[in-house]
Coordinates of C-alpha atoms in Angstrom, one line a residue:
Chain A
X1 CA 2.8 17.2 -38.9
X2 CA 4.3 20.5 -40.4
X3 CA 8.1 20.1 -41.2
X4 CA 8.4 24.1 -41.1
X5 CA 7.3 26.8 -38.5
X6 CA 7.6 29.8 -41.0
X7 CA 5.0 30.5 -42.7
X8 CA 2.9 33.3 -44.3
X9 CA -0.1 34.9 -43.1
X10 CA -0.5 38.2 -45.0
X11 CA -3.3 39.3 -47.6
X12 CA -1.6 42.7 -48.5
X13 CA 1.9 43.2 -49.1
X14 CA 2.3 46.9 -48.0
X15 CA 5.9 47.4 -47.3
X16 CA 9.3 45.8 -46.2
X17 CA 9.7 47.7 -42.8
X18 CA 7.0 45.6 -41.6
X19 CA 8.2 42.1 -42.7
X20 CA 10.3 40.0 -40.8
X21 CA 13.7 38.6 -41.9
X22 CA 11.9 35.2 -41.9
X23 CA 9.3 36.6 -43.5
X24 CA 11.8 38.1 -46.6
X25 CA 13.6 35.2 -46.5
X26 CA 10.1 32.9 -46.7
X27 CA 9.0 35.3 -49.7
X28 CA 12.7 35.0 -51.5
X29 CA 12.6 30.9 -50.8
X30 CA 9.6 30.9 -52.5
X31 CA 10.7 33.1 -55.4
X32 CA 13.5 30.0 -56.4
X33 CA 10.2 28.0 -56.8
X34 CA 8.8 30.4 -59.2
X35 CA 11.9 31.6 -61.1
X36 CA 12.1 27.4 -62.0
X37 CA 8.6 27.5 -63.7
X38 CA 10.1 29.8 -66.1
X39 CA 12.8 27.1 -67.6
X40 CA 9.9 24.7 -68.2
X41 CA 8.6 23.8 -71.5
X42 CA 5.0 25.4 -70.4
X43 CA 5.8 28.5 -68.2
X44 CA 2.5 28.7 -67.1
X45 CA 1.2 27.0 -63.4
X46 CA -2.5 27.2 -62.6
X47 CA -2.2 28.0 -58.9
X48 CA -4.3 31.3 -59.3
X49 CA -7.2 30.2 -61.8
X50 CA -10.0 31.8 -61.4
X51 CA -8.2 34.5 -59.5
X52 CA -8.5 38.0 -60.7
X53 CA -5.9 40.7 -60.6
X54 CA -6.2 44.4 -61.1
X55 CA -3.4 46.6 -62.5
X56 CA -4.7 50.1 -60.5
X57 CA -1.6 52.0 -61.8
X58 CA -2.7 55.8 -60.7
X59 CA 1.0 57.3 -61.4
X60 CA 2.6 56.2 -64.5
X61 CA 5.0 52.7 -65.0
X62 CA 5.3 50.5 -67.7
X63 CA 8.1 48.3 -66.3
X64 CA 6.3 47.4 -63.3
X65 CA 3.2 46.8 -64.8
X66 CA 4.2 44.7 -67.4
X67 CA 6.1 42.1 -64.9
X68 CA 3.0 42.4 -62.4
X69 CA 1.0 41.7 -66.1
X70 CA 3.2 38.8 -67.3
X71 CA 3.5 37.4 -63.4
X72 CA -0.2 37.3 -62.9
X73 CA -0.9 35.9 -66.8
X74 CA 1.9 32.7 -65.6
X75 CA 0.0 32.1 -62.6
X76 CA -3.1 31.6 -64.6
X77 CA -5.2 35.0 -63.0
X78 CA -7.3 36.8 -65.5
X79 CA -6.0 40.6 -65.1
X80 CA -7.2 44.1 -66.0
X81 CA -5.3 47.0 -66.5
X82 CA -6.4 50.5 -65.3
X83 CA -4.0 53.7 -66.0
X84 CA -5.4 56.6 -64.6
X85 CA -5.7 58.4 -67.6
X86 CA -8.4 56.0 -68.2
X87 CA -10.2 55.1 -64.4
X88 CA -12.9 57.2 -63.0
X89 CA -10.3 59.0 -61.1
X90 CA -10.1 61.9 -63.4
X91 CA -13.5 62.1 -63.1
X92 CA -13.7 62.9 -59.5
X93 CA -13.8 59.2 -58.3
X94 CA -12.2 58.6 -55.0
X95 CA -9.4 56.0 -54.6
X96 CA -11.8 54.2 -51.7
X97 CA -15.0 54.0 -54.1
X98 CA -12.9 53.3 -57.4
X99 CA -11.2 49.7 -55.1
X100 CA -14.9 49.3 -53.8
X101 CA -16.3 49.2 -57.5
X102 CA -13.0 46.4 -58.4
X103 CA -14.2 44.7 -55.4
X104 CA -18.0 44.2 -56.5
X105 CA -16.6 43.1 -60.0
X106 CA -15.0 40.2 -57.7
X107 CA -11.2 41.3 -57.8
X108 CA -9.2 39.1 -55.5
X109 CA -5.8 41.5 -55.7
X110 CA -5.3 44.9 -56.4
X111 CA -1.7 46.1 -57.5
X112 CA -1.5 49.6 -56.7
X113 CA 0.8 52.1 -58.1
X114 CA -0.1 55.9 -56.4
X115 CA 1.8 58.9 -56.5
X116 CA 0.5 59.5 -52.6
X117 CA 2.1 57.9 -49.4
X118 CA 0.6 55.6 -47.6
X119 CA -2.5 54.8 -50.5
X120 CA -2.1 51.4 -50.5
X121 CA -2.8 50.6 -46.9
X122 CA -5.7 52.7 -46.9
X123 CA -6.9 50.7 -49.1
X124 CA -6.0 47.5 -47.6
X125 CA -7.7 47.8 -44.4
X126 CA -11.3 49.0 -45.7
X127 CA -11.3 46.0 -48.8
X128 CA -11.2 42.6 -48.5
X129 CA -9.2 42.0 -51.6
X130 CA -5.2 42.0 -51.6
X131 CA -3.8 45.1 -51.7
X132 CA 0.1 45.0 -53.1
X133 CA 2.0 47.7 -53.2
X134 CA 3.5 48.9 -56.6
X135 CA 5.5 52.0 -55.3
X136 CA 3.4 54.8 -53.1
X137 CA 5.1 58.2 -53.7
X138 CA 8.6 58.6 -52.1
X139 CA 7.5 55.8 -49.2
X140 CA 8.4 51.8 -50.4
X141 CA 8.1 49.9 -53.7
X142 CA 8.5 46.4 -51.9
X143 CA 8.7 43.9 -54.9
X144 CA 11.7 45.8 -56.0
X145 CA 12.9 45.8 -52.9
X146 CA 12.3 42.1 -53.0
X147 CA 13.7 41.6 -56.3
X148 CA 17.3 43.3 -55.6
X149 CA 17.6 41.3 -52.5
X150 CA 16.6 38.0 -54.2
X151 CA 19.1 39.3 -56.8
X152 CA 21.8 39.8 -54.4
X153 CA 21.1 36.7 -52.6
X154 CA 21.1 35.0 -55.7
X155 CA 24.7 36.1 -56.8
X156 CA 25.8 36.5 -53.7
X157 CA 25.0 33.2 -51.7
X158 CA 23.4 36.0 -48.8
X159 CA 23.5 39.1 -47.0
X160 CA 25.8 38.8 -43.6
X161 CA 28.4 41.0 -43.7
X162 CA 27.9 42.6 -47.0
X163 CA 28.2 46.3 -47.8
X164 CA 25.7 47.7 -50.5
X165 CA 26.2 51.4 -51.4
X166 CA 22.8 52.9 -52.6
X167 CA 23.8 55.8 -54.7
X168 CA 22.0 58.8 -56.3
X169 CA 18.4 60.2 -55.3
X170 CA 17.5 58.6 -52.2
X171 CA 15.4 61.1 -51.1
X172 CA 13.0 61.3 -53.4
X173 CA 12.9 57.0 -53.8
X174 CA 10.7 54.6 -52.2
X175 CA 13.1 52.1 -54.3
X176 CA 15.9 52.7 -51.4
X177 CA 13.7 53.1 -48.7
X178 CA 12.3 49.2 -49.0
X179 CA 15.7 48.3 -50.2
X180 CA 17.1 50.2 -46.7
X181 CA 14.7 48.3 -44.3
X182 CA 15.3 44.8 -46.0
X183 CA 18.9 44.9 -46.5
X184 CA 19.4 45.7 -42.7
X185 CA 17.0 43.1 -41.6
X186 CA 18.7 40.6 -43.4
X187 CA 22.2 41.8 -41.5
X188 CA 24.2 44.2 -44.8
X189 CA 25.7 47.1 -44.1
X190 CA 23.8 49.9 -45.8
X191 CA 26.2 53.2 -47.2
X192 CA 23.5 55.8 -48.8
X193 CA 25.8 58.0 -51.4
X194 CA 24.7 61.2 -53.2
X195 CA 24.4 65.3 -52.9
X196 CA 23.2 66.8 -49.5
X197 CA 20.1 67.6 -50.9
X198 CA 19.0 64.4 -51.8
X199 CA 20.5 62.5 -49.1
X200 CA 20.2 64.4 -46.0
X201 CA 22.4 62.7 -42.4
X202 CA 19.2 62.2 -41.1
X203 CA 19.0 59.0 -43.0
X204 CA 21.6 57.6 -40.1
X205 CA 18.8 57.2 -37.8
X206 CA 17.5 54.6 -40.0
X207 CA 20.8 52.7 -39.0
X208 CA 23.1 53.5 -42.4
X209 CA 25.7 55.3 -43.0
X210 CA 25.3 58.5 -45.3
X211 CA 28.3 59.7 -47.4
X212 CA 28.6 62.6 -49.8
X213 CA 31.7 61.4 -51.9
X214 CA 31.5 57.9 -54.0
X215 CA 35.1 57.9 -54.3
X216 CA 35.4 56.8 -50.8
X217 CA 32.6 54.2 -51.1
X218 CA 33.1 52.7 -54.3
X219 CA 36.4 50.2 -53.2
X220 CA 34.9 48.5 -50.2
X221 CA 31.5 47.9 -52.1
X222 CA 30.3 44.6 -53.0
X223 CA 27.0 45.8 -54.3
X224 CA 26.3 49.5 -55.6
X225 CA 22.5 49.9 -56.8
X226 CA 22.5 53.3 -58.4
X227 CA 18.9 54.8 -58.4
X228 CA 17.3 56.6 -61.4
X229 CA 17.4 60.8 -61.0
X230 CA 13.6 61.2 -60.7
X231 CA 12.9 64.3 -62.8
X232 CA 9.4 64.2 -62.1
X233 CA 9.4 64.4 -58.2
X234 CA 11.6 67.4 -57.9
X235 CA 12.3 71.0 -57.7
X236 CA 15.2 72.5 -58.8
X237 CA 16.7 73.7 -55.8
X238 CA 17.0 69.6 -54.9
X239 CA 19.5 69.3 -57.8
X240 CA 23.1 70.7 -58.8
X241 CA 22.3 70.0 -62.2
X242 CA 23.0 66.8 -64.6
X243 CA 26.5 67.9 -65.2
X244 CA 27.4 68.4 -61.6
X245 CA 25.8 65.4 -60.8
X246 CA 27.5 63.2 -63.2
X247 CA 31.4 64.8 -62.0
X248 CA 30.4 64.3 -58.5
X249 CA 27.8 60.6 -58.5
X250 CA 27.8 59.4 -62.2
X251 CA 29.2 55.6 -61.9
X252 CA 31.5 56.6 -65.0
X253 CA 33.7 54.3 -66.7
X254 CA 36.8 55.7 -64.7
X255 CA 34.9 55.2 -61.3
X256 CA 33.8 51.9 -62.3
X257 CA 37.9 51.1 -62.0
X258 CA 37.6 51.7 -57.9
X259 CA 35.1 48.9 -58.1
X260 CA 36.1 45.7 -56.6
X261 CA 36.1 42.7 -59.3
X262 CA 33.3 41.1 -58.0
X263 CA 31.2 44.1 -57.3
X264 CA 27.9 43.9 -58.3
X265 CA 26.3 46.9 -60.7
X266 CA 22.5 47.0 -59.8
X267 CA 19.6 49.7 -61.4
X268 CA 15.8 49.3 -61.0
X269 CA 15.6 51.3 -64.6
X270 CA 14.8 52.9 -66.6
X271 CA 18.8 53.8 -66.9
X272 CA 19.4 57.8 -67.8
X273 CA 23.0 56.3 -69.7
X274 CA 25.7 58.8 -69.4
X275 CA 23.7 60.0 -66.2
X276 CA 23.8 57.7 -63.1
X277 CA 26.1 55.0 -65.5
X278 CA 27.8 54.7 -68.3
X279 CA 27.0 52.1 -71.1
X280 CA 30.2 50.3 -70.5
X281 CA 29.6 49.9 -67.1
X282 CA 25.7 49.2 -67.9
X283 CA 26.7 46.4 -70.1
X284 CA 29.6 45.1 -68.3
X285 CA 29.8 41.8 -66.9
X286 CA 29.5 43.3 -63.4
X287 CA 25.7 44.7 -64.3
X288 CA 23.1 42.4 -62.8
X289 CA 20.0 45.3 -64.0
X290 CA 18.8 42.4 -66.7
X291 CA 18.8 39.7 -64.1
X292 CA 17.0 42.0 -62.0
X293 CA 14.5 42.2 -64.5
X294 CA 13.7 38.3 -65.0
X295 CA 14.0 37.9 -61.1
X296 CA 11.1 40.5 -60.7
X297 CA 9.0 38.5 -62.5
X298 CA 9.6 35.3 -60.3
X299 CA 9.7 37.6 -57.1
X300 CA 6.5 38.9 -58.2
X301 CA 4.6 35.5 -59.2
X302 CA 5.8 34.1 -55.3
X303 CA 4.4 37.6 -53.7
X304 CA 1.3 37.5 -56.0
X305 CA 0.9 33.5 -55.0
X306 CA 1.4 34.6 -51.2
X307 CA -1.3 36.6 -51.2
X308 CA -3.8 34.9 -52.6
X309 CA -2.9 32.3 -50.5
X310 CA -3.7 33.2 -47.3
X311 CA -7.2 32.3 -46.5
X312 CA -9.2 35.1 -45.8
X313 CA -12.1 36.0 -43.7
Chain B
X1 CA -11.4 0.0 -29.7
X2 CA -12.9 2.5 -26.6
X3 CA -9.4 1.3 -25.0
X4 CA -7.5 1.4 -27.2
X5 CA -8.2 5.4 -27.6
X6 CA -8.2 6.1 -24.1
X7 CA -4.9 4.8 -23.6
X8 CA -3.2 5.9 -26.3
X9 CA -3.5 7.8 -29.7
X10 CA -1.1 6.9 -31.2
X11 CA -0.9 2.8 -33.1
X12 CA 2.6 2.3 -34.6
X13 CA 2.3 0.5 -38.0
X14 CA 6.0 0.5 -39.2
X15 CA 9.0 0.5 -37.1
X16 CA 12.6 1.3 -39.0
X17 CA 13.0 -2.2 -39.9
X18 CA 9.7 -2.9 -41.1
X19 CA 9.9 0.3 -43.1
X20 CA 13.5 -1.0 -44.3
X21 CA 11.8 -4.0 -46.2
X22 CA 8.6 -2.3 -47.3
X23 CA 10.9 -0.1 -49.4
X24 CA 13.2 -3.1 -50.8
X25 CA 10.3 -4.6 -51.8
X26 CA 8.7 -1.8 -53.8
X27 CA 12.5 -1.6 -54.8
X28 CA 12.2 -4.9 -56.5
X29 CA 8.3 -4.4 -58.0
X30 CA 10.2 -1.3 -59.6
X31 CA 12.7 -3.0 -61.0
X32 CA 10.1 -6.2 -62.2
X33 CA 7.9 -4.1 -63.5
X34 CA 10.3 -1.4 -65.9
X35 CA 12.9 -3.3 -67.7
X36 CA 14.8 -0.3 -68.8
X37 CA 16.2 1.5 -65.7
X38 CA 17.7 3.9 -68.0
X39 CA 14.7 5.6 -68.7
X40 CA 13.1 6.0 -65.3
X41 CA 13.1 9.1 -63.1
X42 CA 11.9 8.9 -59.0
X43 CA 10.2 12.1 -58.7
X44 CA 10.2 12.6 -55.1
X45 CA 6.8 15.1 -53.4
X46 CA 8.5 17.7 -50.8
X47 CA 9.5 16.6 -48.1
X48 CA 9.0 13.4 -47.1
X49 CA 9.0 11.8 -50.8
X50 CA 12.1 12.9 -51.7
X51 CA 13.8 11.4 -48.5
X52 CA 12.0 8.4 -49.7
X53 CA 13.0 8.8 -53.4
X54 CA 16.8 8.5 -51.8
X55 CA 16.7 5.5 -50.0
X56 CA 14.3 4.0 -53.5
X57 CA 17.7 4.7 -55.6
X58 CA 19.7 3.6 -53.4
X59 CA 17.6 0.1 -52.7
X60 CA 17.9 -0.7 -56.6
X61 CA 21.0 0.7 -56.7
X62 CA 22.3 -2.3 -54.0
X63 CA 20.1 -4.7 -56.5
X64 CA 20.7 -3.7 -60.2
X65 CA 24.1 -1.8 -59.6
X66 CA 22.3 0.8 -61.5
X67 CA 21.8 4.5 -60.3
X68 CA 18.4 5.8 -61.8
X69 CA 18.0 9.4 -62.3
X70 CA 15.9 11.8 -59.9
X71 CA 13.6 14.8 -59.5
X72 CA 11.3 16.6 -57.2
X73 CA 8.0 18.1 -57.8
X74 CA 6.3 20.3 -55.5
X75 CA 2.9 20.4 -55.7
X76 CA 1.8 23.6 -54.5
X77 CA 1.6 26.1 -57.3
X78 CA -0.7 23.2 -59.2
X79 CA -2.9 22.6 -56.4
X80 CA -7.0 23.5 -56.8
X81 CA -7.4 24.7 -53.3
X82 CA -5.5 28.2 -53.0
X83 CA -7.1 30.7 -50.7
X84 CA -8.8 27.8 -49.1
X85 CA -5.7 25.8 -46.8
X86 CA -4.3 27.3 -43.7
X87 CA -1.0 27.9 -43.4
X88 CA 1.5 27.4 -46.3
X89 CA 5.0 25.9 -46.6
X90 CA 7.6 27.4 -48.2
X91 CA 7.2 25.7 -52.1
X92 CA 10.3 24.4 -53.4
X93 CA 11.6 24.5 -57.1
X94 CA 10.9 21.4 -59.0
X95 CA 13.3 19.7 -60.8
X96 CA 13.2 16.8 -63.7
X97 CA 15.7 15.7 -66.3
X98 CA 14.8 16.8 -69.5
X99 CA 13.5 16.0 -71.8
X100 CA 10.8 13.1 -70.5
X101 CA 9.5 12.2 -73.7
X102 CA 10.6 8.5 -73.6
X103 CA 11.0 8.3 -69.9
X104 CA 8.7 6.6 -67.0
X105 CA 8.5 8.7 -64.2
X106 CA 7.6 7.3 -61.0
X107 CA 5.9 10.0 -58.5
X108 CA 6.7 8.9 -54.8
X109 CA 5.2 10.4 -51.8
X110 CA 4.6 9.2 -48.1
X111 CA 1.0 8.6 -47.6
X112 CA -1.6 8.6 -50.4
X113 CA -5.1 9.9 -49.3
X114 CA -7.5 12.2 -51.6
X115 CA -5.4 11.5 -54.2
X116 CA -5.3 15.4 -54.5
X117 CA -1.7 15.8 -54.3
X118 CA -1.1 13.4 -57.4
X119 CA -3.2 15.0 -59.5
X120 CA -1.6 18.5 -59.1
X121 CA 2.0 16.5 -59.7
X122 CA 0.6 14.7 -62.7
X123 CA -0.5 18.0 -63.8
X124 CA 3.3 19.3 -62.9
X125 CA 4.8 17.0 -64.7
X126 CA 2.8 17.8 -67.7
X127 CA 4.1 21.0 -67.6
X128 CA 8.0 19.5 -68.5
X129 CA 6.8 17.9 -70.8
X130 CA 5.2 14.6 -72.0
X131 CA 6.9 11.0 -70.3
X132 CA 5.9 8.1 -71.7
X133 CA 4.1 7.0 -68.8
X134 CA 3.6 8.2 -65.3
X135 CA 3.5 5.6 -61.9
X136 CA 2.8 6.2 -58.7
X137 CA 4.5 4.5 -55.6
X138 CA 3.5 5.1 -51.9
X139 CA 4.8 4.2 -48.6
X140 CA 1.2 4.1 -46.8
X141 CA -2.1 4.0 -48.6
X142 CA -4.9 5.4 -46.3
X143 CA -7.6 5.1 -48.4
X144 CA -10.5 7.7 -49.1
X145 CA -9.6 8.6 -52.6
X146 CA -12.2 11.6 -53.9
X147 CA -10.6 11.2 -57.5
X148 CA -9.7 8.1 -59.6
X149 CA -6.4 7.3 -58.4
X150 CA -4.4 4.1 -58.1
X151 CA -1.3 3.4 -57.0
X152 CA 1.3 0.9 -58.8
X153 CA 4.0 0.7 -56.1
X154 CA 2.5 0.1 -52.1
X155 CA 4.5 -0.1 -48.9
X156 CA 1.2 -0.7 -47.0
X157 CA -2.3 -0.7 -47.6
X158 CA -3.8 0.9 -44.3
X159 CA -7.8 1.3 -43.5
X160 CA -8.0 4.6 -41.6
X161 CA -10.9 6.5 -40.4
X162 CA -11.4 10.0 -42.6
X163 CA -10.6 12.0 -38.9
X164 CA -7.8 9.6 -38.0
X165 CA -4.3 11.0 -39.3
X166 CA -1.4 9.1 -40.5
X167 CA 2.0 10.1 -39.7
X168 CA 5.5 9.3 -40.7
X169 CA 8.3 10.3 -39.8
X170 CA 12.0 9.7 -41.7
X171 CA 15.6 9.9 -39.8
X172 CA 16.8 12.1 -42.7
X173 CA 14.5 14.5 -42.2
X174 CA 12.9 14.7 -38.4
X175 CA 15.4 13.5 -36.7
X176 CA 14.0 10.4 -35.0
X177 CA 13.8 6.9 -36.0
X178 CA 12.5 5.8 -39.2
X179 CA 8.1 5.1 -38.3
X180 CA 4.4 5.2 -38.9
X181 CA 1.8 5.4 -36.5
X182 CA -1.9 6.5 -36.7
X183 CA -3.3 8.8 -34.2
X184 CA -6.9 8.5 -33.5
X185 CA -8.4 11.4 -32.2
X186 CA -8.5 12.3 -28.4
X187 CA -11.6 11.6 -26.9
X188 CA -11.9 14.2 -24.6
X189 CA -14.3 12.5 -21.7

């Protein structure tokens, strides 16, 4: 009796390098569905009442949070925020106990934002709840991942044959590993731009190609998605220094010029203006970063709904 | 009966014609029963209701020389089962003219059974808005409502069995000739 054969069978949403294209493109299809509830009169769909979601940010966002917040709040889920300033973590909790104690409270999803590798799938094979992934250290933030592709997909009718230049600190960004192992899947050409330091050739075994001056990728771009320099996660010796880095990567105003018309200008924010972009660029009628913002939302409502789908054990 | 299931499980009910005229005629019990064709929307259920919904505008269409307006409404984000069916199909973006204040809308699906399904599209239409008045037009009813549910437009009434299933199958969609059957389940001595 089914009319499809693709389906979804996953509780946790860990990564992209695991998914399938059908999978991404199951996950995207389903996003349209969502990103319509939010042109009707009452934005709000009751397919996860009763549900309940935890916000388990152990590293610091707001951005990510607040879309994971507002998605679960439209599918009707009741939601809890913890910030690790404020969990038991700083007082010698473990990750594993702190999940196990969400879990006794009856928490059917746990979004997990953690500064370490590799966290959330620990935790998703010893708890029955969902285990999403909100960015783990320098390894995969898959809903952004998810987002820019819907967002691409979305402007750009699909992915064959395009070429998206990732620029900036790739290194240090799980954002452009999960957009890397998507964006292949779904047959783009992948061109990682930025210093040596932060992108090293031994990206090219990952099947893209690595290039140190933005000049030369800029005119046969139809997508550039410039990453945010990630103060936080580095050392000095990573970085020539904002100046340098704005001569040699910045996306100024004069760059933006190479830039074919139809180019797409893509940032998962927060934007360092006058750093990876300029404002007039930023704002242009190339930037899609605000539409990547209202597509998160929808991308994250279809992921959340997924989930909590699949009927588990 | 014992035969009858050894022999075969499947018992067509429509063929394409007989389908054909089950669908004028709720055509023409649309058309009796709302005047104003101006102010009706066919909202068609994924997948098979909005094939239906198409050859429903085109019937009154032939008839009235009138095109009515359409929409879709899948059903899955308002359905009161998640976590608890197996696998999912991809959910589609619903779609209704706006706004429905002082229009009918007519939800149209293949088979009516629990009734389930209506209730999570009455509830998604309710979410566009508030239409005057809400119908409900089905190629097969099966029987075995478990909520109070009627529908105003029939193609057939059908007694089934709760395990027997009903299936249908459209030329726009699967690929084969327009038909119903019920399958009774396989005995297996």
């Amino acid at each position: 009796m089914t009319d499809k054969t693709q389906s979804w069978t996953r509780k946790d949403l860990l990564g992209l390098r695991e998914l399938s294209a059908e999978e991404i493109h199951f996950v995207l299809e389903t996003a349209d569905a969502f990103k319509q509830v939010g042109t009707r009169e009452v934005k709000k769909v009751p397919a996860l009442q009763g549900k309940t979601l935890v916000n388990l940010f152990i590293e610091p966002s707001t951005r990510t949070r607040i879309s994971f917040e507002l998605a679960a709040k439209r599918l009707s889920a009741d939601i809890v925020n913890i910030t690790a300033a404020a969990s038991s973590l700083t007082k010698g909790e473990t990750l594993k106990d702190t999940a196990r104690v969400l879990e006794a409270n009856h928490a059917d999803i746990i979004v997990l934002r953690h500064r370490s590798a590799g966290a959330p799938e620990f935790l998703a094979s010893r708890i029955g709840a969902s285990v999403i992934n909100a960015g783990d250290g320098a390894h995969e933030h898959p809903t952004q991942g998810l987002l820019d592709l819907y967002t691409i997909r979305e402007k750009k009718g699909g992915f064959a044959g395009l070429h998206v230049a990732i620029i900036g600190d790739i290194l240090f960004s799980r954002v452009a590993r999960s957009n890397i192992f998507a964006l292949l899947k779904m047959g783009a050409r992948v061109t990682l731009v930025g210093p040596t330091t932060l992108v090293p050739r031994v990206f090219e075994q990952m099947g893209v190609t690595v290039s140190h001056r933005l000049e030369e990728v800029l005119p046969t771009a139809d997508v550039v998605n410039l990453l945010r320099i990630q103060h936080e996660r580095q050392r000095k010796e990573y970085f020539p220094g904002l100046g340098e880095y704005i001569r040699l990567f910045g996306l100024t105003k004069a760059r933006g010029k190479l830039l074919k018309p139809d180019c797409l200008i893509m940032h998962p924010g927060p934007i360092n203006r006058g750093v990876e972009i300029d404002s007039e660029l930023a704002d242009g009628a190339q930037s899609v970063i605000l539409d990547q913002v209202t597509n998160g939302l929808a991308v994250r409502m279809a992921v959340l709904f997924l989930c909590a789908s699949v009927v588990k054990q | 009966m014992k035969n009858i299931a050894k022999k075969t499980d499947a018992v067509r009910i429509f063929d394409a014609e007989m389908m054909t005229r089950a669908l004028r005629r709720i055509a023409h019990e649309i058309i009796e029963r709302n005047g104003d064709l101006s102010g009706l929307v066919l909202a068609g259920i994924p997948v098979r209701g909005v094939a239906l919904v198409a050859r429903l505008v085109a019937d009154i269409e032939a008839i009235e020389n009138v095109k009515v307006a359409t929409g879709v409404i899948d059903v899955s984000m308002h359905r009161d089962d998640v976590g608890t069916r197996g696998a999912l199909s991809v959910v589609r973006p619903s779609q209704l003219p706006l706004p429905l204040d002082q229009r009918t809308v007519i939800i149209v699906d293949d088979v009516l059974f629990t009734g389930r399904t209506c209730r999570a599209a009455m509830d998604a239409i309710s979410s566009f808005g508030r239409p005057a008045c809400i119908q409900l037009a089905v190629l097969i009813d099966r029987g075995h409502r478990e909520l109070p549910i009627r529908p105003d437009f029939v193609g057939k009434n059908l007694p089934t069995a709760p395990a027997e299933r009903v299936r249908v199958r459209l030329e726009s969609i699967d690929q084969e000739p327009d038909g119903v059957w019920v399958l009774k389940p396989k005995k297996n001595d």
